[in-house]
Tab-separated table of C-alpha atoms (C1' of nucleotides) in Angstrom:
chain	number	residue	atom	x	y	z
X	1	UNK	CA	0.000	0.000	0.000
X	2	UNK	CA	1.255	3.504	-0.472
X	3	UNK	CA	1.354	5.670	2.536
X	4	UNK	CA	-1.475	8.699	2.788
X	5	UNK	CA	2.011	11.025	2.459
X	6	UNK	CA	2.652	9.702	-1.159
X	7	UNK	CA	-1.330	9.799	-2.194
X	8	UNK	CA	-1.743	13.190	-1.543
X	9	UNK	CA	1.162	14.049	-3.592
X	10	UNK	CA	-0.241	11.451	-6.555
X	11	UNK	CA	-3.391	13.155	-5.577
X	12	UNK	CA	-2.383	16.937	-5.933
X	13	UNK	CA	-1.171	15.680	-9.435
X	14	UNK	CA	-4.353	14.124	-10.824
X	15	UNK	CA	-6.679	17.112	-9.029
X	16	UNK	CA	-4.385	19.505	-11.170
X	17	UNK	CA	-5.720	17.535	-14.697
X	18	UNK	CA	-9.279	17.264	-12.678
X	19	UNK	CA	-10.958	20.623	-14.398
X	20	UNK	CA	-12.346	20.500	-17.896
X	21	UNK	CA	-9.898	23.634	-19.368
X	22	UNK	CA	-7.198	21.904	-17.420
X	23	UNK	CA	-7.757	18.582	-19.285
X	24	UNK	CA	-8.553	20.641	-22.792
X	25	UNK	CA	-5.556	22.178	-22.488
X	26	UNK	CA	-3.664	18.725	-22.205
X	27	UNK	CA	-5.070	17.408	-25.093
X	28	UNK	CA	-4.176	20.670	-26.987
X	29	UNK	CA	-0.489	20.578	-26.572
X	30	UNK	CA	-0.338	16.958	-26.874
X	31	UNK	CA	0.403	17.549	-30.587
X	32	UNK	CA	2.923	20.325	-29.833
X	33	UNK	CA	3.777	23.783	-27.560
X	34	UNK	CA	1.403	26.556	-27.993
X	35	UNK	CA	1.173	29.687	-27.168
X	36	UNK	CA	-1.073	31.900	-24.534
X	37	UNK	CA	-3.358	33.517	-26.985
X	38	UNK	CA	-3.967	30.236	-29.071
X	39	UNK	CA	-4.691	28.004	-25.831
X	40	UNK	CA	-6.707	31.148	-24.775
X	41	UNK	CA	-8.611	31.682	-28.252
X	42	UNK	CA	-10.337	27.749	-27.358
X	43	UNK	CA	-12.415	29.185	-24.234
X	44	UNK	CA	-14.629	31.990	-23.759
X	45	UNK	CA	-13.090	32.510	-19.953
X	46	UNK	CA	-11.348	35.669	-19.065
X	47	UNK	CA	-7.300	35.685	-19.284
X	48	UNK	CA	-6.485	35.651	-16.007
X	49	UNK	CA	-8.961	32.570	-15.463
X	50	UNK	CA	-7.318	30.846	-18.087
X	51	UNK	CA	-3.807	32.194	-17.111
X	52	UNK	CA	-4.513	30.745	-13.501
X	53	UNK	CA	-5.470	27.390	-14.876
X	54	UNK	CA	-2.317	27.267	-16.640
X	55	UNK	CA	-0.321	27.746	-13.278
X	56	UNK	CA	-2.106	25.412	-11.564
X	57	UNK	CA	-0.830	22.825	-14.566
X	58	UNK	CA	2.614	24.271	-14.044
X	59	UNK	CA	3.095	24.265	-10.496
X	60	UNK	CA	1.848	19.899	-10.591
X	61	UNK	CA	4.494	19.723	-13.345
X	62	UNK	CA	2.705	18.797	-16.334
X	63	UNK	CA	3.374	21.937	-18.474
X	64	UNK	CA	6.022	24.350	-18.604
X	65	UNK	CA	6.243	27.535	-20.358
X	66	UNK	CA	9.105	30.021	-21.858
X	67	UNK	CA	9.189	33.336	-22.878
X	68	UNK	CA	9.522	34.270	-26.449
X	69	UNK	CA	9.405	37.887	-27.400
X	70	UNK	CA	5.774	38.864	-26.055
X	71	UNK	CA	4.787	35.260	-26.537
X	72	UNK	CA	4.246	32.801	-23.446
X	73	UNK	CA	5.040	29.193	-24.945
X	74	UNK	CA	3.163	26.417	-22.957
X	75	UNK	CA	4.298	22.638	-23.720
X	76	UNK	CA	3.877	19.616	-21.983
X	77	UNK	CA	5.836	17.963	-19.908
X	78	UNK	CA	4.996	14.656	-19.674
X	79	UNK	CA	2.472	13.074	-22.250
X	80	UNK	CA	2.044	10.148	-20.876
X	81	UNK	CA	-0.725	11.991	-19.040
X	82	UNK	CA	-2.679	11.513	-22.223
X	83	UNK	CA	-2.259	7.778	-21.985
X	84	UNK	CA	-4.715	7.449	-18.992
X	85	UNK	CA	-7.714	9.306	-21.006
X	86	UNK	CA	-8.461	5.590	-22.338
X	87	UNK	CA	-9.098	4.262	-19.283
X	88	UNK	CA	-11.122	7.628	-18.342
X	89	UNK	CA	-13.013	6.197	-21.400
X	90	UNK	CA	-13.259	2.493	-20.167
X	91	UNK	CA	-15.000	4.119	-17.600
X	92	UNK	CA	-17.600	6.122	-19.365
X	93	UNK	CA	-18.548	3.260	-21.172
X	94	UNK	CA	-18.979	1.085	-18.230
X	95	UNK	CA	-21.132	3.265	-16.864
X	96	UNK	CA	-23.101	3.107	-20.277
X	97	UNK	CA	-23.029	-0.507	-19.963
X	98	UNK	CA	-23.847	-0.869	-16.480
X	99	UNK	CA	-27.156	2.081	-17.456
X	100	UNK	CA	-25.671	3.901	-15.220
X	101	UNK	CA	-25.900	7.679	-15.806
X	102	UNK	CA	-22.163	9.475	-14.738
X	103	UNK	CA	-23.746	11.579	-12.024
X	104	UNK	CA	-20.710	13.455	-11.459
X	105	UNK	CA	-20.372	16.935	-12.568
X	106	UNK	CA	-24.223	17.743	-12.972
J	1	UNK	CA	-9.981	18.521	-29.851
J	2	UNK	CA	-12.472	17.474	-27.545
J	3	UNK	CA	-15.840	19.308	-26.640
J	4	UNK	CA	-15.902	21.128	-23.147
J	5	UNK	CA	-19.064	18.773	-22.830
J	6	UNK	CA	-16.688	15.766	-23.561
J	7	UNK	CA	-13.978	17.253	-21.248
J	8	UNK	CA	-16.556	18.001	-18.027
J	9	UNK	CA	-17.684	14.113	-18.188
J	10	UNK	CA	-13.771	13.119	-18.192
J	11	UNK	CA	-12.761	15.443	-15.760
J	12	UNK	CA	-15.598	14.505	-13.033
J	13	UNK	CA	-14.383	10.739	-13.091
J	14	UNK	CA	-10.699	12.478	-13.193
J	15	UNK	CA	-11.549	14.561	-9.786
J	16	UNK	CA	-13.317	11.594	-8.589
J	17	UNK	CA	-9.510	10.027	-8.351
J	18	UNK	CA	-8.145	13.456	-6.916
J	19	UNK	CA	-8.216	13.101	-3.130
J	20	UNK	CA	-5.362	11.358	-1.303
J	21	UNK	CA	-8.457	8.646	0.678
J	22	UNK	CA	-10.030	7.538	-2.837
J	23	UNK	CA	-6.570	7.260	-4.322
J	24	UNK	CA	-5.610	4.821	-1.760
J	25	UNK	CA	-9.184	2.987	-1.478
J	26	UNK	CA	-8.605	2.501	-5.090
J	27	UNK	CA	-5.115	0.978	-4.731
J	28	UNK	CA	-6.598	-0.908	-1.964
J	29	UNK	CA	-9.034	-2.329	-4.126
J	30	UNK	CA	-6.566	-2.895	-7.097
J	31	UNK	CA	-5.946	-6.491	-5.152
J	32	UNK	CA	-9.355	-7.591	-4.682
J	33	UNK	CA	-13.012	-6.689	-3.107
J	34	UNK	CA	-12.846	-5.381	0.571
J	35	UNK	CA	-15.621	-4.677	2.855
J	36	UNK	CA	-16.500	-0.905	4.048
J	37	UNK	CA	-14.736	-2.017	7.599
J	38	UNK	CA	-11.983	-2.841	6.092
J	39	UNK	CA	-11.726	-0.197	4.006
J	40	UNK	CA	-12.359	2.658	7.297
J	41	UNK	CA	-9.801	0.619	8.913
J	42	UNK	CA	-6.956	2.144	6.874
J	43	UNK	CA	-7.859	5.644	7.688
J	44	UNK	CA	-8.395	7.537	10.965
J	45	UNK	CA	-11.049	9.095	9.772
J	46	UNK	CA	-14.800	9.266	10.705
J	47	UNK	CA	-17.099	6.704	8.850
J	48	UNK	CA	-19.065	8.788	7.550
J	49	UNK	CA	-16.224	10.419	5.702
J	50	UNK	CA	-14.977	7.000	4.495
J	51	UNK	CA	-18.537	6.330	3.709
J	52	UNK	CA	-19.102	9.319	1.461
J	53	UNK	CA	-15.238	9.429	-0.138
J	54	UNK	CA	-16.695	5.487	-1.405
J	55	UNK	CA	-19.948	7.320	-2.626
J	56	UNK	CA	-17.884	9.698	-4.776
J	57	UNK	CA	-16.130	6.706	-6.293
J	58	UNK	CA	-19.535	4.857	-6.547
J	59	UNK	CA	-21.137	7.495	-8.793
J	60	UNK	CA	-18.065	8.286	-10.806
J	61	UNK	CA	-18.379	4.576	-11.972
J	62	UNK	CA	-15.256	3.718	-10.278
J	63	UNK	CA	-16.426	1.123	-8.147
J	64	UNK	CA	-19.170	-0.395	-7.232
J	65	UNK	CA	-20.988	-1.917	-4.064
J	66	UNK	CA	-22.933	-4.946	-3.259
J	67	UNK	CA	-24.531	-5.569	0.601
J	68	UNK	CA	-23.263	-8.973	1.733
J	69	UNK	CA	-24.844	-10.213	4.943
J	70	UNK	CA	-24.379	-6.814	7.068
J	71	UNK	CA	-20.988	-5.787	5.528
J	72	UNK	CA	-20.895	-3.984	2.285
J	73	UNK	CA	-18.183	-5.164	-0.333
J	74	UNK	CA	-16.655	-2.359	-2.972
J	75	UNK	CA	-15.570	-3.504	-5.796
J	76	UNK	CA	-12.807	-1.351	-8.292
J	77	UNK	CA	-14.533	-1.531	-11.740
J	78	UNK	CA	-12.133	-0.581	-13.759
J	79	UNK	CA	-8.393	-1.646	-12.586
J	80	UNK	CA	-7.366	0.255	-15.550
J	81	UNK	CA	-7.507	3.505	-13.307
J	82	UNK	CA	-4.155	1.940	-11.466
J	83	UNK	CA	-2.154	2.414	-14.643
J	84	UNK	CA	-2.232	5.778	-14.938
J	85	UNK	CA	-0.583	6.145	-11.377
J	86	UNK	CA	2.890	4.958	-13.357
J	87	UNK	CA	2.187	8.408	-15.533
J	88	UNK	CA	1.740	10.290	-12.040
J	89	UNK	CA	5.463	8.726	-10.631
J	90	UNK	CA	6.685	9.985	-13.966
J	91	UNK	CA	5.567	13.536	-13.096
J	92	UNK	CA	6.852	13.633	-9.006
J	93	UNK	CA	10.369	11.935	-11.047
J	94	UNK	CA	10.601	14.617	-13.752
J	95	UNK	CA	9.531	17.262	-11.196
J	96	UNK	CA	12.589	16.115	-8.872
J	97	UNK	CA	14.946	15.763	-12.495
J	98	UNK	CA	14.093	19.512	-12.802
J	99	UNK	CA	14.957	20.534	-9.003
J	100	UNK	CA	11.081	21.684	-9.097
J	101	UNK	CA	9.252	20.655	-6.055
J	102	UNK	CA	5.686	19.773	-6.672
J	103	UNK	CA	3.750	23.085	-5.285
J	104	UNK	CA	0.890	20.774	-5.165
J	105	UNK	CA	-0.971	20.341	-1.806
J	106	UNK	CA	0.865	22.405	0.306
K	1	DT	C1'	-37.903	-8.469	21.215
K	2	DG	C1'	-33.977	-5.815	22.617
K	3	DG	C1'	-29.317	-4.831	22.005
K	4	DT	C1'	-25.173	-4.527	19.244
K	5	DA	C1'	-22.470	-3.994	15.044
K	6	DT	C1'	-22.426	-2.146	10.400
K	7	DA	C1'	-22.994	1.582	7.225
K	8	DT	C1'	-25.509	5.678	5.234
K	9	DT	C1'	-27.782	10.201	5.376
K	10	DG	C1'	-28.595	15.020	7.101
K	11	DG	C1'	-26.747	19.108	8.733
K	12	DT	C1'	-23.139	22.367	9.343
K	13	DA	C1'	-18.695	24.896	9.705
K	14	DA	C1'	-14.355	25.564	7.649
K	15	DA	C1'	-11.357	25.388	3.752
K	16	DA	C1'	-10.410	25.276	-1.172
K	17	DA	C1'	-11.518	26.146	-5.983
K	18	DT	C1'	-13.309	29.061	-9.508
K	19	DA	C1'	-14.247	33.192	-12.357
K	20	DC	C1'	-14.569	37.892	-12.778
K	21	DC	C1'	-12.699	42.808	-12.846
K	22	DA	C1'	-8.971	45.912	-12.154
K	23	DA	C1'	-4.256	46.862	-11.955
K	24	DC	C1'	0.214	45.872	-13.207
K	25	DA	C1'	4.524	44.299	-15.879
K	26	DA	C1'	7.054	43.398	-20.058
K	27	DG	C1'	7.842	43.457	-25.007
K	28	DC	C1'	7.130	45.656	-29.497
K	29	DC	C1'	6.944	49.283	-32.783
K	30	DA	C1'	5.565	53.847	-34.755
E	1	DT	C1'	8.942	58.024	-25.649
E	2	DG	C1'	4.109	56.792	-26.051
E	3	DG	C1'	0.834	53.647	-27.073
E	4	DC	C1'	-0.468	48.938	-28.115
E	5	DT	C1'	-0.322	43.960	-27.364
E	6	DT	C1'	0.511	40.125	-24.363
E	7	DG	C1'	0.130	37.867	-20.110
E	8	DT	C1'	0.233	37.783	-14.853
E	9	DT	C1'	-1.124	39.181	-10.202
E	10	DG	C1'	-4.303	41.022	-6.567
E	11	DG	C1'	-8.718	41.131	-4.706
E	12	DT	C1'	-13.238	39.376	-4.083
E	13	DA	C1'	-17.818	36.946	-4.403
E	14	DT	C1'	-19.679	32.532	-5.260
E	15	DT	C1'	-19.608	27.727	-5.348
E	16	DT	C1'	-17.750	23.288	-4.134
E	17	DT	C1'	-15.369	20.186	-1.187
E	18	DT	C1'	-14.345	18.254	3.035
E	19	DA	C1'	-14.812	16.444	7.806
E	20	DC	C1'	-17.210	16.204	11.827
E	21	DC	C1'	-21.364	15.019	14.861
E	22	DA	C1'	-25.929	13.265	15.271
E	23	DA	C1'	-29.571	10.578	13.660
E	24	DT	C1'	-31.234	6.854	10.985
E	25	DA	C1'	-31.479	2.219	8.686
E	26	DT	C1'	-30.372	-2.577	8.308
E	27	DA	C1'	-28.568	-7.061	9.715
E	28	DC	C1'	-27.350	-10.213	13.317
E	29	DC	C1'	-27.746	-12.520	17.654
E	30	DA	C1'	-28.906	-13.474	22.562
DNA sequence: TGGTATATTGGTAAAAATACCAACAAGCCA
DNA sequence: TGGCTTGTTGGTATTTTTACCAATATACCA
């Protein structure tokens, strides 16, 4: 078993993908670094919402971003992240299977 | 790109995983069914807390529950959920590789 | 039946997350 | 330099999450 010490650093990780625009963005620069104003053209949230999103992803360690001219590149760090959104799937369509309705986030 | 409709579904099962009690019930579980004493008996926290971090896992499709004489067993669903913990070491590891600690849950 | 063990539900207080607006900082260029 | 673009930070109101206690429900057994 892992200790609670351990799981709530695993656990500060996966609540840091846990926010739809948090997981968009993953899936965004899976196919390459972007910058600000593209990852913020996807959303209709203010810039500092979206700004503070990207921190949040930056301070677990799954994106990282570099200055270039007035540019703020955003890339990520480890893509195996995107590896677990087939078993996020596995479990939507369980819960299809079982007709079970997904009654979280309602 | 997926939908923000798409991404809310995925991220509730995602947050579902995010607290350092359902992480470990689910690693628990990873080994076999365990009964909701068993389960409470890891933690030092009140039952009803146990009881409604098992809830959140229930209705995320995570696992599932079945009454068995007066115990209740919880079943993981879908062990695939335990694979994407390798992707979180890979994180903390490239987080330590970058002398960056993990600002997460402090 | 009455008592005990097992687990869930209701209610509430405290903490954390979220999104906005306003203000600020830094780079670019006319 | 002055003004424009780009992005972050500060502050705040609202919502969500979390953990406790108390009460309830259900099964078992003497």
């Amino acid at each position: 078993m892992i200790t609670i010490e351990e799981a709530e650093i695993r656990s500060g990780i996966i609540k840091a993908m846990s926010h739809p625009v948090r997981l968009m963005v993953i899936e965004y620069l899976k196919d390459g670094s972007r910058t600000f104003s593209e990852i913020f053209g996807l959303f209709g949230f203010d810039k500092s919402t979206i700004s503070k999103h990207l921190l949040v992803l930056k301070e677990a360690g799954i994106v990282s971003s570099k200055k270039n001219g007035s540019d703020m590149i955003y890339t990520l760090e480890v893509p195996c992240v995107t590896d677990f959104f087939g078993c996020v799937t596995a479990v939507i369509e369980n819960n299809v299977r079982r007709q079970q309705v997904c009654l979280c986030k309602r």
